mmCIF file of C-alpha atoms in Angstrom:
data_model
loop_
_atom_site.group_PDB
_atom_site.id
_atom_site.type_symbol
_atom_site.label_atom_id
_atom_site.label_comp_id
_atom_site.label_asym_id
_atom_site.label_seq_id
_atom_site.Cartn_x
_atom_site.Cartn_y
_atom_site.Cartn_z
ATOM 1 C CA MET A 1 -9.655 0.342 -16.007
ATOM 2 C CA LEU A 2 -6.215 1.886 -15.589
ATOM 3 C CA ASN A 3 -6.089 5.314 -17.213
ATOM 4 C CA ALA A 4 -3.212 7.626 -18.000
ATOM 5 C CA LYS A 5 -3.950 10.036 -15.136
ATOM 6 C CA ILE A 6 -3.848 7.293 -12.490
ATOM 7 C CA ALA A 7 -0.773 5.688 -14.013
ATOM 8 C CA PHE A 8 1.047 9.027 -14.053
ATOM 9 C CA ARG A 9 0.045 9.814 -10.473
ATOM 10 C CA ALA A 10 1.153 6.383 -9.271
ATOM 11 C CA LEU A 11 4.539 6.742 -10.958
ATOM 12 C CA ARG A 12 4.950 10.242 -9.556
ATOM 13 C CA THR A 13 4.177 8.981 -6.058
ATOM 14 C CA ARG A 14 6.628 6.112 -6.405
ATOM 15 C CA PHE A 15 9.566 7.892 -7.976
ATOM 16 C CA VAL A 16 9.166 11.624 -7.261
ATOM 17 C CA ASN A 17 7.291 12.930 -4.221
ATOM 18 C CA HIS A 18 5.975 9.948 -2.216
ATOM 19 C CA ARG A 19 2.681 11.814 -1.722
ATOM 20 C CA PRO A 20 -0.542 9.755 -1.557
ATOM 21 C CA PHE A 21 -3.144 9.689 -4.304
ATOM 22 C CA ILE A 22 -5.773 7.344 -2.805
ATOM 23 C CA LEU A 23 -8.312 8.705 -0.305
ATOM 24 C CA SER A 24 -9.682 5.887 1.856
ATOM 25 C CA HIS A 25 -12.745 7.230 3.654
ATOM 26 C CA LEU A 26 -14.703 5.332 6.284
ATOM 27 C CA LEU A 27 -17.982 7.121 5.795
ATOM 28 C CA THR A 28 -19.377 5.559 8.970
ATOM 29 C CA SER A 29 -18.417 2.905 11.511
ATOM 30 C CA ARG A 30 -22.065 1.940 11.926
ATOM 31 C CA CYS A 31 -23.261 -1.289 10.327
ATOM 32 C CA ASN A 32 -26.493 -3.264 10.061
ATOM 33 C CA ALA A 33 -24.597 -6.585 10.094
ATOM 34 C CA ASP A 34 -22.625 -8.134 12.958
ATOM 35 C CA CYS A 35 -19.868 -10.050 11.174
ATOM 36 C CA GLN A 36 -17.960 -12.478 13.356
ATOM 37 C CA THR A 37 -14.613 -11.474 11.819
ATOM 38 C CA CYS A 38 -15.047 -7.684 11.810
ATOM 39 C CA LEU A 39 -12.928 -5.421 13.998
ATOM 40 C CA TRP A 40 -14.271 -1.978 13.157
ATOM 41 C CA LYS A 41 -17.986 -1.528 13.394
ATOM 42 C CA VAL A 42 -20.560 -0.260 15.839
ATOM 43 C CA PRO A 43 -24.307 -0.959 15.826
ATOM 44 C CA ALA A 44 -26.384 0.763 13.165
ATOM 45 C CA THR A 45 -28.348 2.624 15.835
ATOM 46 C CA ALA A 46 -25.312 3.982 17.686
ATOM 47 C CA ALA A 47 -24.782 7.694 18.042
ATOM 48 C CA ALA A 48 -22.030 8.826 15.724
ATOM 49 C CA ASP A 49 -19.740 11.823 15.380
ATOM 50 C CA GLU A 50 -19.486 11.826 11.584
ATOM 51 C CA LEU A 51 -18.471 14.468 9.087
ATOM 52 C CA THR A 52 -21.438 16.284 7.593
ATOM 53 C CA THR A 53 -22.360 16.093 3.924
ATOM 54 C CA ASP A 54 -20.948 19.568 3.280
ATOM 55 C CA GLN A 55 -17.702 18.771 5.090
ATOM 56 C CA ILE A 56 -17.228 15.609 3.036
ATOM 57 C CA VAL A 57 -17.966 17.346 -0.262
ATOM 58 C CA GLU A 58 -15.321 19.938 0.611
ATOM 59 C CA LEU A 59 -12.900 17.171 1.629
ATOM 60 C CA TYR A 60 -13.268 15.483 -1.762
ATOM 61 C CA ARG A 61 -12.890 18.766 -3.634
ATOM 62 C CA THR A 62 -9.774 19.621 -1.650
ATOM 63 C CA ALA A 63 -8.351 16.112 -2.090
ATOM 64 C CA ALA A 64 -8.748 16.298 -5.862
ATOM 65 C CA GLY A 65 -7.014 19.676 -5.875
ATOM 66 C CA ALA A 66 -4.128 18.174 -3.886
ATOM 67 C CA GLY A 67 -3.521 15.444 -6.449
ATOM 68 C CA PHE A 68 -5.674 12.600 -5.159
ATOM 69 C CA CYS A 69 -7.375 10.723 -7.979
ATOM 70 C CA LEU A 70 -9.009 7.696 -6.301
ATOM 71 C CA LEU A 71 -11.656 7.525 -3.555
ATOM 72 C CA VAL A 72 -12.457 4.326 -1.660
ATOM 73 C CA LEU A 73 -15.714 4.761 0.262
ATOM 74 C CA TRP A 74 -16.419 2.172 2.940
ATOM 75 C CA GLY A 75 -17.311 1.605 6.590
ATOM 76 C CA GLY A 76 -19.086 0.106 8.561
ATOM 77 C CA GLU A 77 -21.827 0.016 6.012
ATOM 78 C CA PRO A 78 -21.647 3.238 3.960
ATOM 79 C CA LEU A 79 -25.186 2.901 2.610
ATOM 80 C CA LEU A 80 -26.518 3.594 6.096
ATOM 81 C CA ARG A 81 -25.757 7.206 5.189
ATOM 82 C CA LYS A 82 -28.570 8.550 3.049
ATOM 83 C CA ASP A 83 -26.157 10.935 1.324
ATOM 84 C CA CYS A 84 -23.900 8.184 -0.051
ATOM 85 C CA GLY A 85 -25.061 8.679 -3.639
ATOM 86 C CA GLN A 86 -24.675 12.441 -3.341
ATOM 87 C CA LEU A 87 -21.133 11.995 -2.019
ATOM 88 C CA LEU A 88 -20.123 9.623 -4.800
ATOM 89 C CA ARG A 89 -21.433 12.146 -7.305
ATOM 90 C CA ALA A 90 -19.489 14.953 -5.618
ATOM 91 C CA ALA A 91 -16.328 12.855 -5.742
ATOM 92 C CA ARG A 92 -16.765 12.051 -9.414
ATOM 93 C CA GLU A 93 -17.517 15.680 -10.263
ATOM 94 C CA ALA A 94 -14.351 16.684 -8.384
ATOM 95 C CA GLY A 95 -12.410 14.379 -10.692
ATOM 96 C CA LEU A 96 -11.958 11.320 -8.466
ATOM 97 C CA LYS A 97 -12.371 7.730 -9.578
ATOM 98 C CA THR A 98 -14.670 6.003 -7.095
ATOM 99 C CA THR A 99 -14.758 2.627 -5.368
ATOM 100 C CA LEU A 100 -17.715 1.720 -3.146
ATOM 101 C CA ILE A 101 -17.416 -1.150 -0.629
ATOM 102 C CA THR A 102 -20.711 -2.483 0.726
ATOM 103 C CA ASN A 103 -22.353 -5.560 2.211
ATOM 104 C CA GLY A 104 -25.119 -5.124 -0.360
ATOM 105 C CA TRP A 105 -28.177 -4.888 1.900
ATOM 106 C CA TRP A 106 -29.439 -1.717 0.215
ATOM 107 C CA LEU A 107 -27.705 -2.205 -3.119
ATOM 108 C CA GLU A 108 -30.766 -3.053 -5.189
ATOM 109 C CA GLU A 109 -32.958 -0.219 -3.949
ATOM 110 C CA GLN A 110 -30.184 2.411 -4.087
ATOM 111 C CA ALA A 111 -28.494 1.323 -7.318
ATOM 112 C CA GLU A 112 -30.011 4.154 -9.342
ATOM 113 C CA GLU A 113 -28.553 6.729 -6.925
ATOM 114 C CA LEU A 114 -25.162 5.061 -6.574
ATOM 115 C CA MET A 115 -24.062 3.296 -9.719
ATOM 116 C CA PRO A 116 -23.929 6.246 -12.154
ATOM 117 C CA TRP A 117 -21.131 7.661 -9.945
ATOM 118 C CA THR A 118 -19.366 4.393 -9.078
ATOM 119 C CA ASP A 119 -16.408 3.067 -11.068
ATOM 120 C CA ARG A 120 -15.740 0.009 -8.940
ATOM 121 C CA LEU A 121 -18.113 -1.839 -6.639
ATOM 122 C CA MET A 122 -16.636 -4.190 -4.049
ATOM 123 C CA VAL A 123 -19.090 -6.489 -2.308
ATOM 124 C CA SER A 124 -18.264 -8.617 0.719
ATOM 125 C CA ILE A 125 -19.076 -12.321 0.359
ATOM 126 C CA ASP A 126 -18.306 -14.871 3.060
ATOM 127 C CA ALA A 127 -20.287 -17.794 1.637
ATOM 128 C CA VAL A 128 -23.161 -18.553 -0.721
ATOM 129 C CA GLY A 129 -26.701 -18.618 0.654
ATOM 130 C CA GLN A 130 -27.744 -19.027 4.278
ATOM 131 C CA LYS A 131 -24.191 -19.615 5.477
ATOM 132 C CA HIS A 132 -23.308 -16.041 4.484
ATOM 133 C CA ASP A 133 -26.129 -14.723 6.666
ATOM 134 C CA THR A 134 -24.987 -16.873 9.600
ATOM 135 C CA ILE A 135 -21.395 -15.628 9.408
ATOM 136 C CA ARG A 136 -22.585 -12.035 9.198
ATOM 137 C CA ARG A 137 -25.396 -12.546 11.719
ATOM 138 C CA CYS A 138 -27.784 -10.743 9.386
ATOM 139 C CA PRO A 139 -30.768 -12.838 8.206
ATOM 140 C CA GLY A 140 -31.726 -12.252 4.575
ATOM 141 C CA LEU A 141 -28.471 -10.503 3.654
ATOM 142 C CA PHE A 142 -27.306 -12.885 0.926
ATOM 143 C CA GLU A 143 -30.630 -12.794 -0.913
ATOM 144 C CA ARG A 144 -30.606 -8.994 -0.945
ATOM 145 C CA LEU A 145 -26.934 -8.892 -1.966
ATOM 146 C CA ASP A 146 -27.599 -11.341 -4.789
ATOM 147 C CA ARG A 147 -30.485 -9.277 -6.160
ATOM 148 C CA GLY A 148 -28.391 -6.128 -5.982
ATOM 149 C CA MET A 149 -25.453 -7.682 -7.795
ATOM 150 C CA GLN A 150 -27.717 -8.995 -10.528
ATOM 151 C CA GLN A 151 -29.236 -5.545 -11.017
ATOM 152 C CA VAL A 152 -25.823 -3.875 -11.202
ATOM 153 C CA ARG A 153 -24.540 -6.393 -13.737
ATOM 154 C CA ARG A 154 -27.692 -5.998 -15.822
ATOM 155 C CA ALA A 155 -28.284 -2.253 -15.661
ATOM 156 C CA TYR A 156 -24.758 -0.887 -15.093
ATOM 157 C CA PRO A 157 -22.357 -3.137 -17.020
ATOM 158 C CA LYS A 158 -19.585 -0.502 -16.974
ATOM 159 C CA VAL A 159 -19.269 -0.775 -13.186
ATOM 160 C CA PHE A 160 -16.378 -3.122 -12.368
ATOM 161 C CA VAL A 161 -17.576 -5.550 -9.681
ATOM 162 C CA ILE A 162 -15.188 -7.221 -7.223
ATOM 163 C CA ALA A 163 -16.269 -9.936 -4.801
ATOM 164 C CA ASN A 164 -14.105 -9.829 -1.664
ATOM 165 C CA VAL A 165 -13.753 -12.804 0.678
ATOM 166 C CA VAL A 166 -12.241 -12.620 4.171
ATOM 167 C CA LEU A 167 -10.712 -16.008 4.956
ATOM 168 C CA SER A 168 -11.689 -17.621 8.241
ATOM 169 C CA ARG A 169 -12.591 -20.967 9.764
ATOM 170 C CA LEU A 170 -16.216 -20.056 9.158
ATOM 171 C CA ASN A 171 -15.935 -20.189 5.368
ATOM 172 C CA SER A 172 -12.811 -22.239 4.611
ATOM 173 C CA ASP A 173 -14.959 -25.041 3.160
ATOM 174 C CA ALA A 174 -16.906 -22.673 0.876
ATOM 175 C CA LEU A 175 -14.179 -20.980 -1.189
ATOM 176 C CA GLU A 176 -14.646 -22.937 -4.410
ATOM 177 C CA GLU A 177 -18.411 -22.389 -4.231
ATOM 178 C CA ILE A 178 -17.848 -18.648 -3.789
ATOM 179 C CA ALA A 179 -15.472 -18.650 -6.766
ATOM 180 C CA GLU A 180 -18.073 -20.348 -8.941
ATOM 181 C CA TYR A 181 -20.749 -17.867 -7.842
ATOM 182 C CA SER A 182 -18.446 -14.924 -8.505
ATOM 183 C CA LYS A 183 -17.713 -16.166 -12.023
ATOM 184 C CA GLU A 184 -21.298 -15.232 -12.934
ATOM 185 C CA HIS A 185 -21.734 -12.137 -10.763
ATOM 186 C CA ALA A 186 -18.384 -10.313 -10.575
ATOM 187 C CA ASN A 187 -15.505 -9.226 -12.792
ATOM 188 C CA LEU A 188 -12.875 -10.165 -10.233
ATOM 189 C CA LEU A 189 -12.571 -12.166 -7.025
ATOM 190 C CA SER A 190 -10.212 -11.353 -4.147
ATOM 191 C CA PHE A 191 -9.345 -13.424 -1.095
ATOM 192 C CA GLN A 192 -7.674 -11.886 1.933
ATOM 193 C CA GLY A 193 -6.443 -12.947 5.317
ATOM 194 C CA MET A 194 -8.338 -11.742 8.360
ATOM 195 C CA ASN A 195 -6.881 -8.699 10.090
ATOM 196 C CA GLU A 196 -6.391 -9.271 13.782
ATOM 197 C CA THR A 197 -5.647 -5.714 14.853
ATOM 198 C CA ASP A 198 -7.191 -2.370 14.040
ATOM 199 C CA TYR A 199 -6.034 1.098 14.910
ATOM 200 C CA GLY A 200 -9.211 3.140 15.029
ATOM 201 C CA HIS A 201 -11.665 4.255 17.660
ATOM 202 C CA ALA A 202 -14.260 1.613 16.675
ATOM 203 C CA PHE A 203 -12.134 -1.386 17.650
ATOM 204 C CA ARG A 204 -13.973 -4.292 19.255
ATOM 205 C CA GLU A 205 -12.996 -7.731 20.483
ATOM 206 C CA ILE A 206 -13.744 -10.802 18.372
ATOM 207 C CA ASP A 207 -13.528 -14.516 19.183
ATOM 208 C CA LEU A 208 -10.213 -15.222 17.456
ATOM 209 C CA ALA A 209 -10.088 -18.825 18.635
ATOM 210 C CA LYS A 210 -13.372 -19.505 16.844
ATOM 211 C CA VAL A 211 -12.727 -17.689 13.581
ATOM 212 C CA ARG A 212 -8.951 -17.503 13.008
ATOM 213 C CA LEU A 213 -7.308 -20.004 10.705
ATOM 214 C CA SER A 214 -4.037 -21.579 11.798
ATOM 215 C CA PRO A 215 -0.926 -20.829 9.719
ATOM 216 C CA GLU A 216 -1.033 -24.394 8.392
ATOM 217 C CA GLU A 217 -4.677 -24.018 7.349
ATOM 218 C CA GLU A 218 -3.913 -20.736 5.578
ATOM 219 C CA ASP A 219 -1.001 -22.319 3.724
ATOM 220 C CA GLN A 220 -3.344 -25.021 2.452
ATOM 221 C CA ILE A 221 -5.900 -22.391 1.427
ATOM 222 C CA ALA A 222 -3.219 -20.450 -0.447
ATOM 223 C CA GLU A 223 -2.550 -23.583 -2.498
ATOM 224 C CA ARG A 224 -6.277 -23.960 -3.224
ATOM 225 C CA ILE A 225 -6.512 -20.332 -4.341
ATOM 226 C CA ALA A 226 -3.496 -20.742 -6.608
ATOM 227 C CA ALA A 227 -5.188 -23.803 -8.115
ATOM 228 C CA MET A 228 -8.343 -21.744 -8.764
ATOM 229 C CA ARG A 229 -6.292 -19.208 -10.664
ATOM 230 C CA ARG A 230 -4.685 -21.940 -12.747
ATOM 231 C CA GLY A 231 -8.204 -23.224 -13.382
ATOM 232 C CA GLY A 232 -9.216 -19.956 -15.042
ATOM 233 C CA TYR A 233 -10.943 -18.025 -12.253
ATOM 234 C CA ARG A 234 -10.263 -14.286 -12.361
ATOM 235 C CA LEU A 235 -8.507 -13.603 -9.078
ATOM 236 C CA SER A 236 -6.707 -10.485 -7.862
ATOM 237 C CA ASP A 237 -4.389 -12.287 -5.443
ATOM 238 C CA SER A 238 -0.760 -12.365 -6.574
ATOM 239 C CA GLY A 239 1.681 -15.104 -5.723
ATOM 240 C CA ALA A 240 3.462 -12.607 -3.483
ATOM 241 C CA TYR A 241 0.267 -12.044 -1.494
ATOM 242 C CA LEU A 242 -0.586 -15.734 -1.270
ATOM 243 C CA SER A 243 2.874 -16.366 0.156
ATOM 244 C CA ARG A 244 1.937 -13.898 2.926
ATOM 245 C CA LEU A 245 -0.867 -16.170 4.121
ATOM 246 C CA GLY A 246 0.112 -18.509 6.903
ATOM 247 C CA THR A 247 2.161 -15.854 8.694
ATOM 248 C CA VAL A 248 1.036 -13.567 11.487
ATOM 249 C CA GLU A 249 3.387 -10.800 10.461
ATOM 250 C CA GLY A 250 6.388 -10.243 8.260
ATOM 251 C CA GLY A 251 7.068 -10.779 4.583
ATOM 252 C CA TYR A 252 6.837 -7.135 3.475
ATOM 253 C CA ARG A 253 7.643 -3.547 4.383
ATOM 254 C CA CYS A 254 4.604 -1.277 4.486
ATOM 255 C CA HIS A 255 4.677 1.429 1.819
ATOM 256 C CA PHE A 256 0.912 1.842 1.740
ATOM 257 C CA LYS A 257 0.854 5.147 3.627
ATOM 258 C CA LYS A 258 2.885 6.711 0.827
ATOM 259 C CA VAL A 259 -0.021 5.837 -1.471
ATOM 260 C CA SER A 260 -3.203 6.108 0.629
ATOM 261 C CA VAL A 261 -4.615 8.273 3.438
ATOM 262 C CA ARG A 262 -7.330 6.805 5.672
ATOM 263 C CA ILE A 263 -9.950 9.220 7.009
ATOM 264 C CA GLU A 264 -12.109 8.070 9.917
ATOM 265 C CA PRO A 265 -15.835 8.912 10.096
ATOM 266 C CA ASN A 266 -15.142 11.846 12.452
ATOM 267 C CA GLY A 267 -12.409 13.255 10.194
ATOM 268 C CA ASP A 268 -9.408 11.833 12.030
ATOM 269 C CA VAL A 269 -6.339 10.889 10.007
ATOM 270 C CA LEU A 270 -5.026 7.913 11.898
ATOM 271 C CA ASP A 271 -1.453 7.207 12.801
ATOM 272 C CA CYS A 272 -1.770 3.437 12.489
ATOM 273 C CA THR A 273 1.533 2.927 14.324
ATOM 274 C CA LYS A 274 -0.263 4.105 17.469
ATOM 275 C CA THR A 275 -3.536 2.813 18.885
ATOM 276 C CA ALA A 276 -6.424 5.267 18.497
ATOM 277 C CA VAL A 277 -4.116 8.305 18.284
ATOM 278 C CA PRO A 278 -5.019 10.617 15.389
ATOM 279 C CA LEU A 279 -2.293 12.316 13.415
ATOM 280 C CA ALA A 280 -4.670 15.187 12.652
ATOM 281 C CA ASN A 281 -8.310 15.907 11.857
ATOM 282 C CA VAL A 282 -9.580 17.353 8.583
ATOM 283 C CA ARG A 283 -12.087 19.491 10.496
ATOM 284 C CA GLN A 284 -9.203 21.549 11.861
ATOM 285 C CA THR A 285 -6.432 21.034 9.284
ATOM 286 C CA SER A 286 -6.822 20.723 5.527
ATOM 287 C CA LEU A 287 -5.796 17.496 3.851
ATOM 288 C CA PRO A 288 -3.024 19.169 1.791
ATOM 289 C CA GLU A 289 -1.538 20.637 4.970
ATOM 290 C CA ILE A 290 -1.629 17.230 6.651
ATOM 291 C CA ILE A 291 0.092 15.241 3.909
ATOM 292 C CA ASN A 292 2.760 17.907 3.412
ATOM 293 C CA SER A 293 3.599 18.201 7.109
ATOM 294 C CA PRO A 294 6.725 16.878 8.866
ATOM 295 C CA ASP A 295 4.415 14.873 11.135
ATOM 296 C CA TYR A 296 3.058 12.975 8.130
ATOM 297 C CA ASP A 297 6.564 12.315 6.839
ATOM 298 C CA ASP A 298 7.558 10.937 10.237
ATOM 299 C CA PHE A 299 4.443 8.745 10.279
ATOM 300 C CA VAL A 300 5.224 7.296 6.844
ATOM 301 C CA LYS A 301 8.752 6.424 7.979
ATOM 302 C CA ARG A 302 7.430 4.700 11.115
ATOM 303 C CA ALA A 303 4.889 2.759 9.079
ATOM 304 C CA GLU A 304 7.656 1.243 6.970
ATOM 305 C CA SER A 305 8.737 -0.876 9.925
ATOM 306 C CA CYS A 306 5.225 -2.280 10.473
ATOM 307 C CA ASN A 307 3.871 -5.353 8.709
ATOM 308 C CA ARG A 308 0.904 -6.370 10.851
ATOM 309 C CA CYS A 309 -1.785 -5.599 8.268
ATOM 310 C CA ARG A 310 -3.070 -8.552 6.302
ATOM 311 C CA ASP A 311 -5.350 -6.503 4.069
ATOM 312 C CA PHE A 312 -4.685 -7.409 0.437
ATOM 313 C CA ALA A 313 -4.520 -3.763 -0.689
ATOM 314 C CA VAL A 314 -1.836 -2.924 1.881
ATOM 315 C CA VAL A 315 0.272 -5.946 1.038
ATOM 316 C CA GLU A 316 -0.174 -5.802 -2.745
ATOM 317 C CA VAL A 317 0.644 -2.089 -2.948
ATOM 318 C CA SER A 318 3.676 -2.586 -0.711
ATOM 319 C CA ASN A 319 4.787 -5.406 -3.003
ATOM 320 C CA LEU A 320 4.284 -3.176 -6.034
ATOM 321 C CA TRP A 321 6.414 -0.461 -4.441
ATOM 322 C CA GLU A 322 9.283 -2.929 -4.380
ATOM 323 C CA GLY A 323 8.562 -4.346 -7.845
ATOM 324 C CA ARG A 324 6.715 -7.548 -6.870
ATOM 325 C CA GLY A 325 3.232 -8.636 -7.953
ATOM 326 C CA LEU A 326 2.967 -5.846 -10.529
ATOM 327 C CA TRP A 327 -0.134 -6.936 -12.409
ATOM 328 C CA SER A 328 -2.141 -7.899 -9.317
ATOM 329 C CA ALA A 329 -1.292 -4.625 -7.600
ATOM 330 C CA ILE A 330 -2.429 -2.670 -10.672
ATOM 331 C CA LYS A 331 -5.756 -4.509 -10.544
ATOM 332 C CA THR A 332 -6.002 -3.766 -6.823
ATOM 333 C CA LEU A 333 -5.480 -0.052 -7.407
ATOM 334 C CA THR A 334 -7.650 0.391 -10.474
#
């Protein structure tokens, strides 16, 4: 799925201007599920200060004009917003490649609105069957997700489907079963360690003692994942990322903020080196002004000294920046 435009932009970011080309947009923090490992969601019925449809369309147009070429649309659960299909279309028409991340509850019924404008679909899977619903505290979710994935694979074969698994004590015994399921329903499977900190305004406490794997357990899981890859499963996780499992922090320098800008539902651009302190807001300052400001440059420099994130995209891109895990990082980006 890598094309010349994205490859050129990535190389330019790495070797020329260090300006980001991925727009990571949390469309909403609201979610219909209540996942036991999730740090950044609020109830689906909560009042929300979110960018309007028109503001988001303008954001995507401006981002494309500033050199961004990839949009990652997520949440919360982005399909809670009825304009999600319209926004994906606006992004594509602006010239952005699109990735949609969803729990799949509304995937089947909204596929016709969403999939024509979606390049990559990432679905969250914690287990197969009822266990998935228990972990996500959302009865009926797996059945609806399964139907949606089947429809996408059948009716929209050009959409690249990724199944994403957050590793925890709740699903550590189900990884091989998930891999077997994903072989039939997804193009690629990714495993990632559970983040234990978040930097946004939707942060909530979770029961870490119940859900967090020990470093020793994660090391054992990394070996199992490596064995899956040797067994022929299509996995995104590089050896460099798997070596990161089992550690709370360390093992890389963060270069991700040179590549990607995260926009919160209310338009804040977070400074993830500070808790809930926005660097700017796209309602008041345009995205090009933000990323070309001295404040953004200072933020990127501060971020280099942080390595708390366990998200596979952050780690893999940071590895790529330093020449490690090249192929896996390319798959992560594209």
